Coordinates of N, CA and C in Angstrom, one line a residue:
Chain A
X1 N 113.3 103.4 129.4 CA 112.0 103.5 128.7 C 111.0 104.3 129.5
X2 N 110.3 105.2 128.7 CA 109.1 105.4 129.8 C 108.0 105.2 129.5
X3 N 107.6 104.9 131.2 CA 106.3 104.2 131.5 C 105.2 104.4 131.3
X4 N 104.2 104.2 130.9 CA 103.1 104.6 131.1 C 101.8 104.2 131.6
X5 N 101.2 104.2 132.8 CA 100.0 103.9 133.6 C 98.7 104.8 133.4
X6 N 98.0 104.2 132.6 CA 96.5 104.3 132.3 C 95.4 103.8 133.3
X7 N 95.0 104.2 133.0 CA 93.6 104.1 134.0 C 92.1 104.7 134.0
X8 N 90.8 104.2 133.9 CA 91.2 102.6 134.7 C 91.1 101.6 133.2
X9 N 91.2 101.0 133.8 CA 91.5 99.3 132.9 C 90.3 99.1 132.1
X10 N 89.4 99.1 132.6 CA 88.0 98.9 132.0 C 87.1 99.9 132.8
X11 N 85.9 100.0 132.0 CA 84.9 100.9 132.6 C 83.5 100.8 131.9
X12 N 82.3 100.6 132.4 CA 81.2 100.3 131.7 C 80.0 102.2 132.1
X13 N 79.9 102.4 130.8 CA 79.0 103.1 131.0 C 77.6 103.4 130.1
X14 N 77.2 104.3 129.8 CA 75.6 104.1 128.7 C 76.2 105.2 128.2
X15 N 75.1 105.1 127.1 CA 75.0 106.4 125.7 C 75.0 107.6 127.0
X16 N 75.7 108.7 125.8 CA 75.2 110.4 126.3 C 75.9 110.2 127.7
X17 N 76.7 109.0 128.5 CA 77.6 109.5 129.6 C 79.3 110.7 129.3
X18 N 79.7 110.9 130.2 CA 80.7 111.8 130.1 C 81.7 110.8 130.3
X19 N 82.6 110.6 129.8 CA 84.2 109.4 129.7 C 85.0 109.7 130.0
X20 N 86.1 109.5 131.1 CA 87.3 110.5 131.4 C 88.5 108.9 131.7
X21 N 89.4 109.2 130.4 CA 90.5 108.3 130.9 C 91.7 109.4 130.9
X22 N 92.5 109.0 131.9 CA 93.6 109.3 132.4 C 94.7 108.6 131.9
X23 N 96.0 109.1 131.7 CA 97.5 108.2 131.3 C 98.4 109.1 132.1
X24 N 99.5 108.2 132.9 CA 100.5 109.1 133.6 C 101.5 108.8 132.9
X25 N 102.7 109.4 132.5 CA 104.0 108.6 132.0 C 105.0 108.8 133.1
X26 N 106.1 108.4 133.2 CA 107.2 108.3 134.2 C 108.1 109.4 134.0
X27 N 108.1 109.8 133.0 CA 108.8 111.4 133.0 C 108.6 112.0 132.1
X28 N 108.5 113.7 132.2 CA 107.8 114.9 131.6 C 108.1 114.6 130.0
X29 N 107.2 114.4 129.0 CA 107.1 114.4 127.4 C 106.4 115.7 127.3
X30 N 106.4 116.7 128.0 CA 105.9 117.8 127.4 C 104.1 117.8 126.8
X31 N 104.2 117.5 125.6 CA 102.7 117.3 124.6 C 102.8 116.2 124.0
X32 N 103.7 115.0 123.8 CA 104.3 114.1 122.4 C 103.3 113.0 123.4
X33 N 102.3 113.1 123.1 CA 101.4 112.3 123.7 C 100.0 112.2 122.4
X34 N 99.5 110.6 122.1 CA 98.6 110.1 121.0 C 97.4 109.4 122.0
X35 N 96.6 109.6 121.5 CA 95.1 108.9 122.1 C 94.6 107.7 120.7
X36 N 94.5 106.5 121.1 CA 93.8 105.2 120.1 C 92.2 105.1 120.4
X37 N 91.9 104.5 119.1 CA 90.9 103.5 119.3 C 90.7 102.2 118.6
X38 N 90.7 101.4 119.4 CA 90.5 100.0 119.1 C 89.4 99.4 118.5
X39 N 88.9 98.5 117.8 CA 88.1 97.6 118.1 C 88.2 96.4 117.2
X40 N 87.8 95.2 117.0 CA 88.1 94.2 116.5 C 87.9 94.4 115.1
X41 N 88.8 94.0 114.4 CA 88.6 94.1 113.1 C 88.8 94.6 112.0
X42 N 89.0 96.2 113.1 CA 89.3 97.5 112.1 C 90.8 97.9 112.3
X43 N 91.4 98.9 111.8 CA 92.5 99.4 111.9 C 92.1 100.1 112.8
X44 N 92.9 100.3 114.0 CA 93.5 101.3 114.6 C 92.8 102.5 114.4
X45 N 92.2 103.6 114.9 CA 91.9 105.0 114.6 C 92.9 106.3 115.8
X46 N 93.8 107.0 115.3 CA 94.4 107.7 115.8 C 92.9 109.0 116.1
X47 N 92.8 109.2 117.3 CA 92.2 110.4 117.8 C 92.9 111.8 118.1
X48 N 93.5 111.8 118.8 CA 94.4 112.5 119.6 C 95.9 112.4 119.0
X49 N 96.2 113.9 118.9 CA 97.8 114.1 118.7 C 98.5 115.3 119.8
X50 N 100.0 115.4 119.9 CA 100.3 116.4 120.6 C 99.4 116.5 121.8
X51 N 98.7 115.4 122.4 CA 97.9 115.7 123.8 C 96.7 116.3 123.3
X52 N 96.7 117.2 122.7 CA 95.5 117.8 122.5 C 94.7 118.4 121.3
X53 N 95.5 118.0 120.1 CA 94.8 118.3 119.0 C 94.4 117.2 118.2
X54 N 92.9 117.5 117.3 CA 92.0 116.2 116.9 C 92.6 116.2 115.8
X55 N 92.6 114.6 115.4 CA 93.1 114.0 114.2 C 92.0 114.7 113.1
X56 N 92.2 114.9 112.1 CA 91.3 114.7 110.8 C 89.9 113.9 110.8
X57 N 88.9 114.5 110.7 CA 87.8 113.6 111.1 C 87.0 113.0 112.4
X58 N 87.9 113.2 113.3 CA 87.8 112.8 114.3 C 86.3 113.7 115.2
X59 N 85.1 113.1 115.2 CA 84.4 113.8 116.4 C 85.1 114.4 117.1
X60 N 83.7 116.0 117.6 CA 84.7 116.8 118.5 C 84.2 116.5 120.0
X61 N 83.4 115.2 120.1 CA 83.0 114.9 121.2 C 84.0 114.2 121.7
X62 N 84.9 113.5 120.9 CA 86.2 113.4 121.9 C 87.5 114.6 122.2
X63 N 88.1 114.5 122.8 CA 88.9 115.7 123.3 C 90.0 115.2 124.7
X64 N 91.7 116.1 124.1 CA 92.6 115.6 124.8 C 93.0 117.1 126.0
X65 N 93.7 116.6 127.0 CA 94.1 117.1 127.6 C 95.4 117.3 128.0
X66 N 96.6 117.6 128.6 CA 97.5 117.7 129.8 C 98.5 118.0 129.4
X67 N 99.6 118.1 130.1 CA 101.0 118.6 129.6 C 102.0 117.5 130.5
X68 N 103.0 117.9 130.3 CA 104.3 117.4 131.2 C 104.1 115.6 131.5
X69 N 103.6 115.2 132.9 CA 103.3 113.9 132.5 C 102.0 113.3 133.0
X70 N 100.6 114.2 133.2 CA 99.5 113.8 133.0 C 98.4 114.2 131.8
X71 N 97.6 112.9 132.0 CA 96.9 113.5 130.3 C 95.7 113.0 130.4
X72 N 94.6 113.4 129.8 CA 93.2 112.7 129.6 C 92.9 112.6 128.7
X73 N 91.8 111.7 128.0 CA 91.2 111.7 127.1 C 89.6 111.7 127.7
X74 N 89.3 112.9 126.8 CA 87.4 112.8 127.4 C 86.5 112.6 126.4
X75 N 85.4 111.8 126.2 CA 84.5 111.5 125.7 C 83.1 112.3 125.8
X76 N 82.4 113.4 125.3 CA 81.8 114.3 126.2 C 80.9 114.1 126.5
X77 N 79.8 113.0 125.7 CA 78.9 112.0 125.4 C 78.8 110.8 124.6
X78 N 78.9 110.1 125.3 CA 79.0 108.5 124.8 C 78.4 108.1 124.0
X79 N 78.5 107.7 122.3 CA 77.9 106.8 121.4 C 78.0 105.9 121.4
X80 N 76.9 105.0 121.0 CA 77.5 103.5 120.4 C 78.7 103.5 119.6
X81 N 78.9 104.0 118.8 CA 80.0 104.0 118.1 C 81.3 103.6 118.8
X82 N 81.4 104.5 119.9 CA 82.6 104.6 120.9 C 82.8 103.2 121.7
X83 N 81.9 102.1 121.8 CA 82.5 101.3 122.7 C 83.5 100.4 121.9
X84 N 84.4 100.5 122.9 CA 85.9 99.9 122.1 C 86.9 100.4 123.1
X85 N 88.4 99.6 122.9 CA 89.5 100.0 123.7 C 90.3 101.4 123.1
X86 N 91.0 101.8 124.3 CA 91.3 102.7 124.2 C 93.0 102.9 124.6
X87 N 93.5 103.6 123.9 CA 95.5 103.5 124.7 C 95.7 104.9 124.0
X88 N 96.7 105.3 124.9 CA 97.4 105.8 125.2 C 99.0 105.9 124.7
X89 N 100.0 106.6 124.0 CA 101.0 106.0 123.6 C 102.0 107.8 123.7
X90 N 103.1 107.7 124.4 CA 104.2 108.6 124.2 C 105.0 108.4 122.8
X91 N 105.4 109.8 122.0 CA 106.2 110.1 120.9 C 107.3 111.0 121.2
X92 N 107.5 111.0 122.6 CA 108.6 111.9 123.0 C 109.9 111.5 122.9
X93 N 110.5 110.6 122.9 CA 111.7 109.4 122.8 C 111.2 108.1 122.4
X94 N 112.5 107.6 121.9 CA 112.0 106.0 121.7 C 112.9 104.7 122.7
X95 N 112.3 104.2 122.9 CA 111.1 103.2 122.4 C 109.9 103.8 122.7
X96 N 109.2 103.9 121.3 CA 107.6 104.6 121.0 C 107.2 103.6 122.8
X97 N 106.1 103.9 123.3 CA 105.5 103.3 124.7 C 103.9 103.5 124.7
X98 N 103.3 102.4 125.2 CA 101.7 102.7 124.9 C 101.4 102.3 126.5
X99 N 100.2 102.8 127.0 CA 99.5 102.3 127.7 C 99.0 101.2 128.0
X100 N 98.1 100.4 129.3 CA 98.1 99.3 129.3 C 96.6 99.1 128.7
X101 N 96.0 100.2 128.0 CA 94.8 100.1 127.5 C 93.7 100.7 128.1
X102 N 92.3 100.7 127.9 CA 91.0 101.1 128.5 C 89.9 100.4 127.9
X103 N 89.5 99.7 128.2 CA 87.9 98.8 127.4 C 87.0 99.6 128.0
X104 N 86.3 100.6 126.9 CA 85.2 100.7 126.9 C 83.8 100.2 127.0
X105 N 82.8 100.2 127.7 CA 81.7 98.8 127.6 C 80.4 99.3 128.1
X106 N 79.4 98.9 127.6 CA 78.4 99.0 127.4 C 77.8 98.5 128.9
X107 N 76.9 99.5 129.7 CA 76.5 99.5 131.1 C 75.0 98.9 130.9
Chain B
X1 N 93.5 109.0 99.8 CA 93.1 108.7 100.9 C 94.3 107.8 101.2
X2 N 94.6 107.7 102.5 CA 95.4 107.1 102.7 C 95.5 105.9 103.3
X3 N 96.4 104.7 102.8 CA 95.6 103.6 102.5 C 97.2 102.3 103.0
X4 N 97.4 101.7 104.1 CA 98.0 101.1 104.3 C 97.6 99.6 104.8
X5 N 98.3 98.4 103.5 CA 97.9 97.4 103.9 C 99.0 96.1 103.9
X6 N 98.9 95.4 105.2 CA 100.1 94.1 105.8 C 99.6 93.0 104.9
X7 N 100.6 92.2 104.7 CA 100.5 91.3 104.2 C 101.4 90.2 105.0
X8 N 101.8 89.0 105.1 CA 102.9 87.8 104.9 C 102.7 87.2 106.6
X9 N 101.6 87.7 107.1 CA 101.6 86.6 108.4 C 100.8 85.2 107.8
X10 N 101.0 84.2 109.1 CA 101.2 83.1 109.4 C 101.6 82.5 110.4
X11 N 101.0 81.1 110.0 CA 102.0 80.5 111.0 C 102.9 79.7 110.9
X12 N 103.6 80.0 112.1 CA 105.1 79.6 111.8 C 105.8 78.8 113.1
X13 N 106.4 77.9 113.0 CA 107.2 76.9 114.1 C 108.3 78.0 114.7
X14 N 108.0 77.8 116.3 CA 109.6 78.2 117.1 C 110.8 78.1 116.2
X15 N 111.3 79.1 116.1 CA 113.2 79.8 115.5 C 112.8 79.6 113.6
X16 N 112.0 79.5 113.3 CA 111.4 79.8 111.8 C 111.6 81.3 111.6
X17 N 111.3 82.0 110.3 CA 111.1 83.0 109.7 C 109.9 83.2 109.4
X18 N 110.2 84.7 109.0 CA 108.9 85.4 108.3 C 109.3 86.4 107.9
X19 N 108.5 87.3 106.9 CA 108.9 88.4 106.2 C 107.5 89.4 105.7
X20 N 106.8 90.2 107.3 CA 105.9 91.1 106.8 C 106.1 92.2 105.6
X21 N 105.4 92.5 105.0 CA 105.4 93.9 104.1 C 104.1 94.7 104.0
X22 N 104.5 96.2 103.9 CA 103.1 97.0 104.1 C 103.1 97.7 103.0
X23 N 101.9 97.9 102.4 CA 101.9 99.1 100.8 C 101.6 100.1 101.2
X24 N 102.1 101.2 100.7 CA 101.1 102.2 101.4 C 100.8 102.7 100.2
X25 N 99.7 103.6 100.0 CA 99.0 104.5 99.1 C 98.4 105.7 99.8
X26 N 98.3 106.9 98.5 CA 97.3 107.7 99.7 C 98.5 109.0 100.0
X27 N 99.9 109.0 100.5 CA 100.6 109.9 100.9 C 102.1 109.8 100.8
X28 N 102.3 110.6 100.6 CA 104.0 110.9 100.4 C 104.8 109.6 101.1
X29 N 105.1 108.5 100.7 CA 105.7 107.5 101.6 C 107.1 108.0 101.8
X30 N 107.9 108.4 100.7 CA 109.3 108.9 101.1 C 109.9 109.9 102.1
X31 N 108.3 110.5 102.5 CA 108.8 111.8 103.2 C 108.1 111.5 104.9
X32 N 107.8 110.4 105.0 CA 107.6 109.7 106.8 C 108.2 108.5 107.2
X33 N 108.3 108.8 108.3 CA 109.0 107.6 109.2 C 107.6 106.8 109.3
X34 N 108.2 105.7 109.2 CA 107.1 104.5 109.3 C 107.4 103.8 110.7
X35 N 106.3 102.7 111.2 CA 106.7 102.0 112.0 C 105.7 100.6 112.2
X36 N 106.3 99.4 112.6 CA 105.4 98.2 113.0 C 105.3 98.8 114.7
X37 N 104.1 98.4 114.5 CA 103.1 97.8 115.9 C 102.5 96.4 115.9
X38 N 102.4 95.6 117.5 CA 102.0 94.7 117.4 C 100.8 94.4 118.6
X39 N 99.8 94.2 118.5 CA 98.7 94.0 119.7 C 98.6 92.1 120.1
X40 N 99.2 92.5 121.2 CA 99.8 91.2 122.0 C 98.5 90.7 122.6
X41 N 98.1 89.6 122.7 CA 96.8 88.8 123.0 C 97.1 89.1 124.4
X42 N 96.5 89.9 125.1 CA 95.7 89.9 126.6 C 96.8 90.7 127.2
X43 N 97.5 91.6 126.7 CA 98.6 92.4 126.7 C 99.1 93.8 126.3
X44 N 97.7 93.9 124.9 CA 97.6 95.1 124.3 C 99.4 95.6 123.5
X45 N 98.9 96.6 123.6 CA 100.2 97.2 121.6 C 101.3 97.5 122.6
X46 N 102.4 97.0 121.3 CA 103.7 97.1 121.9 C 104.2 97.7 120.7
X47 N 105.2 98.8 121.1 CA 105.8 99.4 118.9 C 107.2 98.1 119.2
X48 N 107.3 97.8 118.1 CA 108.3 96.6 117.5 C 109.3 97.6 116.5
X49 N 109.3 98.1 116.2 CA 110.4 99.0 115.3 C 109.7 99.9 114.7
X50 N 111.1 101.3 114.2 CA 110.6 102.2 113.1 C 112.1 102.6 112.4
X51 N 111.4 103.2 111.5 CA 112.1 103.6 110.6 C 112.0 105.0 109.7
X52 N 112.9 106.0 109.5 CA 112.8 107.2 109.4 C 112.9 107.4 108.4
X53 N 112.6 108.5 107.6 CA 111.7 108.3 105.9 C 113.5 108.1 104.8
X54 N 114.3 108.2 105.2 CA 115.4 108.0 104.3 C 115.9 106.1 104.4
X55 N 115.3 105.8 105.7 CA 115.9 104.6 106.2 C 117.2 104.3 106.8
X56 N 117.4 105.7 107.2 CA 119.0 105.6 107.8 C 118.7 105.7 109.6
X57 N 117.6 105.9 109.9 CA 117.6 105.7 111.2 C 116.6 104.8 111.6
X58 N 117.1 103.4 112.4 CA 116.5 102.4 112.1 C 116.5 102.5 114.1
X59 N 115.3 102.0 114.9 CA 115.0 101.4 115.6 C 114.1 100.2 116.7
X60 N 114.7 99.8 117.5 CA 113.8 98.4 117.7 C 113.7 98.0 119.3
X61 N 112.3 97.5 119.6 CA 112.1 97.5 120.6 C 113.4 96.3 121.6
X62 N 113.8 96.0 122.4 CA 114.8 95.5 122.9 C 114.0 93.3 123.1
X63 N 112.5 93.5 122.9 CA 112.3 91.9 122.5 C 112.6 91.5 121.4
X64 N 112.8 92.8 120.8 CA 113.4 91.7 119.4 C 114.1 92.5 118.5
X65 N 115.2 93.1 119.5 CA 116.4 94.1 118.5 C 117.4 92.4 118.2
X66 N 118.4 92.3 117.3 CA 118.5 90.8 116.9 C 118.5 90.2 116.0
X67 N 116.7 90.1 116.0 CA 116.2 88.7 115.7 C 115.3 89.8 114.5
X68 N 114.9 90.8 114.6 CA 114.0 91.4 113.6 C 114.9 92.7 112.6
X69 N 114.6 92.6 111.2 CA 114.9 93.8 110.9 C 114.0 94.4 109.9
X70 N 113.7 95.7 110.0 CA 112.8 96.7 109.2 C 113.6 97.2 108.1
X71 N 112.8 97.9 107.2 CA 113.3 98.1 106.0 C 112.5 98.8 105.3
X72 N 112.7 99.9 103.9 CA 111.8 100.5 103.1 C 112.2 100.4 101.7
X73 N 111.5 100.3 101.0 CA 111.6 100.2 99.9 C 110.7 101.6 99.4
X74 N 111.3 103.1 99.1 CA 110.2 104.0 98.7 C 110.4 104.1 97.3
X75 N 110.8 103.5 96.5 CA 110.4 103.3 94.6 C 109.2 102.5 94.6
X76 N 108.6 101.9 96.0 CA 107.8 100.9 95.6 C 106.5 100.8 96.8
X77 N 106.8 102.0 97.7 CA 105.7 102.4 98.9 C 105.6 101.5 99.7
X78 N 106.8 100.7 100.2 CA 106.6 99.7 100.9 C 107.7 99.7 101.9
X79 N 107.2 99.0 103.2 CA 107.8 98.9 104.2 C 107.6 97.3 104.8
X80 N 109.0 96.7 105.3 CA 109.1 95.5 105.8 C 109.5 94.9 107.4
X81 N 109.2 94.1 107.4 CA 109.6 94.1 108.2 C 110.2 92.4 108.7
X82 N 111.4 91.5 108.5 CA 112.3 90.8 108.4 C 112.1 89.9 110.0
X83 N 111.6 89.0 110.4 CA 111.3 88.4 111.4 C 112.2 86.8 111.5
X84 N 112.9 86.8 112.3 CA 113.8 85.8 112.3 C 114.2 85.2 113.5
X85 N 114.4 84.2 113.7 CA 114.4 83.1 115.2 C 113.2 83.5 116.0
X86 N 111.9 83.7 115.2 CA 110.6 83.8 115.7 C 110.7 82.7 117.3
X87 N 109.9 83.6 118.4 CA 109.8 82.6 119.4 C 107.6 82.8 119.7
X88 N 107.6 82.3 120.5 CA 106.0 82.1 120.8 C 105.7 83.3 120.8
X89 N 106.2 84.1 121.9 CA 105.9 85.4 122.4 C 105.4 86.8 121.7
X90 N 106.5 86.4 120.2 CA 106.1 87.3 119.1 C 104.6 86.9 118.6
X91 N 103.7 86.1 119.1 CA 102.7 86.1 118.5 C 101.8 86.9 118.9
X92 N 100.9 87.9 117.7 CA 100.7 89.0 117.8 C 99.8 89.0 116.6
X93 N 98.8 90.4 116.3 CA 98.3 90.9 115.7 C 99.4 92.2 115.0
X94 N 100.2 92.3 114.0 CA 101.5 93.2 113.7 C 100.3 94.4 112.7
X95 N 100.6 95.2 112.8 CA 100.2 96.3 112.3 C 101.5 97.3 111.6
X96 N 101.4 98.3 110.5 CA 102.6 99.1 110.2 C 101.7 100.0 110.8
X97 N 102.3 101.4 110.3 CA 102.0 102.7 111.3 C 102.5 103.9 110.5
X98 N 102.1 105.0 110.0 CA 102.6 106.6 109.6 C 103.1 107.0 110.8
X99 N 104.2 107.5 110.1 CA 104.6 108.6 111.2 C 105.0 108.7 113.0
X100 N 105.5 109.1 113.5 CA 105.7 109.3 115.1 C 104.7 109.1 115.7
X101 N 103.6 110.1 115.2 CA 102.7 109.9 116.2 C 101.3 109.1 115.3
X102 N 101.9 108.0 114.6 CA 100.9 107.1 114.4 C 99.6 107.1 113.9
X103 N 99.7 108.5 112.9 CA 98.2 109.0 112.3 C 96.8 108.2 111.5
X104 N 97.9 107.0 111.2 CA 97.1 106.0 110.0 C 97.5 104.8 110.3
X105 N 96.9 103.4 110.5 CA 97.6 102.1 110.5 C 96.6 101.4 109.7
X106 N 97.3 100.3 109.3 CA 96.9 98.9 108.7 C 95.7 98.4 109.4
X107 N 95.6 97.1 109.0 CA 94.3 96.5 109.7 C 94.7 95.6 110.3
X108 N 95.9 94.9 110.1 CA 97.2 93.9 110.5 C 97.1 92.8 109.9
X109 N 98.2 92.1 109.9 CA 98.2 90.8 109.5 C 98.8 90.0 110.7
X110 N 98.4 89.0 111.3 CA 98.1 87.7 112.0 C 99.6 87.3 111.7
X111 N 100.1 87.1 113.1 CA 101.3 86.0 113.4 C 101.3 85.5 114.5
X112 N 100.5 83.5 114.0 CA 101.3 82.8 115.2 C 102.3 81.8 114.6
X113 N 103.1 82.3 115.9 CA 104.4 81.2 116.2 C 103.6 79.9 117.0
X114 N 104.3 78.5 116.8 CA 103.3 77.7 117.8 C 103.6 76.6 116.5
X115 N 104.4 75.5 117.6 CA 104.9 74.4 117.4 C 103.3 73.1 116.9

């Protein structure tokens, strides 16, 4: 299976900051890389596809990065809206693989 | 709009059953692979199986290849998912899912196992 290590685990910051999470996987997926967002209650929101292109709807204040087997997700200024977890998940082979997550949080 | 919703959690006793189902509306169900997701209490999402839009390619995560099986019904936009010799561990928040790269999901439905 491959791995994938996110980072960091949690992070507190304020409105209008810049957000950079990172995901490494264990071996090269090329692009077949998805960015989530969590929060209680709701479904799931897919942000990120192919590493780097925005879902439908999706603000363009978020935005993906990387190739082979590093990747980011950047937030370019922080809304309320945005606090919530965040993962990371490979579509390159299966078993599908997610990240160990990112909680978002209010500084 | 596209519109996917779980139904049939519960709670359920160690080596019991269950039998999730998801509707979907909103988009071509015959023509995507579907799949369950599950958001594990203090452990975050694990994919539990999928299924490829004919239903002939079926797979499952290795906690619960076995004991689980998935399924589609596209005369009727629905996808299942077959839960059997439930143990604690499967308890979870289960979600279904569009596609590979997971474009759309449910809101989930609630499964605890727990004697």
């Amino acid at each position: 299976d491959i791995q994938m290590t996110q980072s960091p685990s949690s992070l507190s910051a304020s409105v209008g900051d810049r957000v950079t999470i990172t995901c490494r996987t264990s071996q090269d997926i090329t692009k077949w890389l998805a960015w989530y967002q969590l929060k209680p209650g709701k479904a799931p929101k897919a942000l990120i596809y192919a590493a780097s292109s925005l879902q439908s709807g999706v603000p363009s204040r978020f935005s993906g990065s990387g190739s082979g087997t590093d990747f980011t997700l950047t937030i370019s200024s922080l809304q309320p809206d945005d606090f919530a977890t965040y993962y990371c998940q490979q579509y390159d082979t299966f078993p599908l693989t997610f990240g160990g997550g990112t909680k978002v949080e209010i500084k | 709009e596209v519109q996917l919703v779980e139904s049939g959690g519960g709670l359920v006793q160690p080596g019991r059953s269950l039998r999730l189902s998801c509707a979907a509306s909103g988009f071509r169900f015959d023509e995507n692979a579907m799949h369950w997701v599950r958001l594990v209490p203090g452990k975050g999402l694990e994919w539990v199986s999928g299924i490829s839009w004919t239903g002939a390619i079926l797979g499952y995560a290795v906690s619960v290849r076995g004991r689980f099986i998935i399924s589609r019904d596209n005369a009727k936009n629905s996808l299942f998912l077959q839960m059997n010799s439930l143990r604690i561990e499967d308890t979870a928040l289960y979600f279904c899912a569009k596609t590979n790269d997971l474009d759309y999901w449910g809101h989930g439905t609630q499964v605890t196992v727990s004697s």
